PDB file of C-alpha atoms in Angstrom:
ATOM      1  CA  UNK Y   1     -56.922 204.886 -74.819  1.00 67.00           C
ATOM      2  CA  UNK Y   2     -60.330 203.033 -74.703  1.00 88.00           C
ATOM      3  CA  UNK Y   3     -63.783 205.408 -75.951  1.00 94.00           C
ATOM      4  CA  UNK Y   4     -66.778 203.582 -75.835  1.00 96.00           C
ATOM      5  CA  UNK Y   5     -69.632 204.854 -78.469  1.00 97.00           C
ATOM      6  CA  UNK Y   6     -72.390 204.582 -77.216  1.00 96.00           C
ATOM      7  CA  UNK Y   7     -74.598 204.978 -81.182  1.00 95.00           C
ATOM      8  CA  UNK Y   8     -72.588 203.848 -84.351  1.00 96.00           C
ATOM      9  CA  UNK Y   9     -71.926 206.668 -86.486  1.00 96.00           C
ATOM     10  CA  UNK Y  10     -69.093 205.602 -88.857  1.00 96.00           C
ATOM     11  CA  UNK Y  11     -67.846 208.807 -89.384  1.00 96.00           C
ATOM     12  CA  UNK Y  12     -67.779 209.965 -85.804  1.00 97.00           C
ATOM     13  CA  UNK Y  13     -65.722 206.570 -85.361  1.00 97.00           C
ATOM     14  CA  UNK Y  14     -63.100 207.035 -87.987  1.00 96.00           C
ATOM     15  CA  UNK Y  15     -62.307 210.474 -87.444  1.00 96.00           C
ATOM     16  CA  UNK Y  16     -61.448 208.934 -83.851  1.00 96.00           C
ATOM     17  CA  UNK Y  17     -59.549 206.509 -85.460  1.00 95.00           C
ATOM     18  CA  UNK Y  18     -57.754 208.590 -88.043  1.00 94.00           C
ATOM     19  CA  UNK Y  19     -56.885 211.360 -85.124  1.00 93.00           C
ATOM     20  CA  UNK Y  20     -55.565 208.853 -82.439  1.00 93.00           C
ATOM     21  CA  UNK Y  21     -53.992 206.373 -84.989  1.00 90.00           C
ATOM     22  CA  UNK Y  22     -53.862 203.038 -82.399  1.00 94.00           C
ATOM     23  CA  UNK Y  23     -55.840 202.487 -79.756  1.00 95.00           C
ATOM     24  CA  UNK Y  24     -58.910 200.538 -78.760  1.00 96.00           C
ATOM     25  CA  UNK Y  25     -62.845 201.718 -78.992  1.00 97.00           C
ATOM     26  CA  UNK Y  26     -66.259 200.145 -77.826  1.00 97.00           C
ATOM     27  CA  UNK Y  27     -69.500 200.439 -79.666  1.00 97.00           C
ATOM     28  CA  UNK Y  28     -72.443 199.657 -77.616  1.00 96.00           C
ATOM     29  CA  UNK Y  29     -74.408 196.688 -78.693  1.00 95.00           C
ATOM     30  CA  UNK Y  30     -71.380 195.415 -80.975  1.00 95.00           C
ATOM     31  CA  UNK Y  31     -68.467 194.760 -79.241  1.00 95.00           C
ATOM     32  CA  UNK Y  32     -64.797 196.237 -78.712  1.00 95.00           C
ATOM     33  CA  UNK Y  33     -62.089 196.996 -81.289  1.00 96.00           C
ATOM     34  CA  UNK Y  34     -58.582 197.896 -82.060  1.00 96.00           C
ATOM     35  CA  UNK Y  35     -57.171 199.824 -84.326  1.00 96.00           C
ATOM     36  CA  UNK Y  36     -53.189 200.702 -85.700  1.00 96.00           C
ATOM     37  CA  UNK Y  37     -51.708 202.794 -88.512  1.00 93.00           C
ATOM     38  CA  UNK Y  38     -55.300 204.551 -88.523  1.00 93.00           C
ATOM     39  CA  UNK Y  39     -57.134 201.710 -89.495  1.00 96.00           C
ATOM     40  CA  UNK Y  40     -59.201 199.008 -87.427  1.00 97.00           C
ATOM     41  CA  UNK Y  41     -58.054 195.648 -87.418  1.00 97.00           C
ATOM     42  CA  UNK Y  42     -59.882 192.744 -88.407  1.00 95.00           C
ATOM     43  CA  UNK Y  43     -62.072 191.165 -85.503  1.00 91.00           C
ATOM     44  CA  UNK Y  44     -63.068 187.653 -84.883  1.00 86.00           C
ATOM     45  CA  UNK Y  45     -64.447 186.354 -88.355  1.00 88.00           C
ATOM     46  CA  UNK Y  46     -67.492 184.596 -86.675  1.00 92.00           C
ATOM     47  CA  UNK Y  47     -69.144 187.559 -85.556  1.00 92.00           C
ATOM     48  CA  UNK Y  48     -71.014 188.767 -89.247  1.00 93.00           C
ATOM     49  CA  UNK Y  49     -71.853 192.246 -87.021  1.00 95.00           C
ATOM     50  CA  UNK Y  50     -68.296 192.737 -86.168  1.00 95.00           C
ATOM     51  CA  UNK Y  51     -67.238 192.042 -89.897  1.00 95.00           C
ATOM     52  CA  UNK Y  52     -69.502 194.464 -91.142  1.00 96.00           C
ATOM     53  CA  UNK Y  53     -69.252 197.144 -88.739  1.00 96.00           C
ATOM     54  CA  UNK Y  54     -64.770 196.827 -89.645  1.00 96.00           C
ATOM     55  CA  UNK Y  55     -65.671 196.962 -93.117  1.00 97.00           C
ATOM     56  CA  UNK Y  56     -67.664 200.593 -92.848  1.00 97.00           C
ATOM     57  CA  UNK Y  57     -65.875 202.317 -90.687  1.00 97.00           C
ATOM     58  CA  UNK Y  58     -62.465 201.336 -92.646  1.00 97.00           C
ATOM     59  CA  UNK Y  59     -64.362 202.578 -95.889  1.00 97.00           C
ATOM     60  CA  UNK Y  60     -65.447 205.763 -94.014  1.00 97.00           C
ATOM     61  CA  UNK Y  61     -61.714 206.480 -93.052  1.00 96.00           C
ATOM     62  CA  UNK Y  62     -60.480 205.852 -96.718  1.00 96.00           C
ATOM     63  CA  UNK Y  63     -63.572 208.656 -97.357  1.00 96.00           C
ATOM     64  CA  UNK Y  64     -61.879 210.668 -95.154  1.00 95.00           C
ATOM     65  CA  UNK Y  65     -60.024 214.016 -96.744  1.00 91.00           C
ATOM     66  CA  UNK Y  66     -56.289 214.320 -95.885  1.00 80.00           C
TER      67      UNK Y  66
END
């Protein structure tokens, strides 16, 4: 399944990710990802925006209750 985002709202992303569990998204303006065992995978290490964005929305599904 492929969503496309069209604001970043971390939260809104990884209760997407946490529900669906693997997948792919799109945030408009950043780029697309995937994600597996409810957490996104790492993206191209040249893109700094990328990076980041991986980083918080990982952190916001570790934030995540149970």
């Amino acid at each position: 399944m492929l969503r496309e985002f069209t604001s970043y709202r971390p939260r809104q992303v990884a209760r997407f990710v946490k529900t669906l569990f693997k997948g792919q998204f799109v945030i408009s303006g950043i780029g697309e990802f995937t994600f597996d065992n409810g957490k996104v995978l790492l993206p191209d290490l040249k893109d700094r925006q990328k990076l980041s964005t991986f980083k918080e929305i990982n952190q916001a599904i570790s934030a995540l209750p149970v």
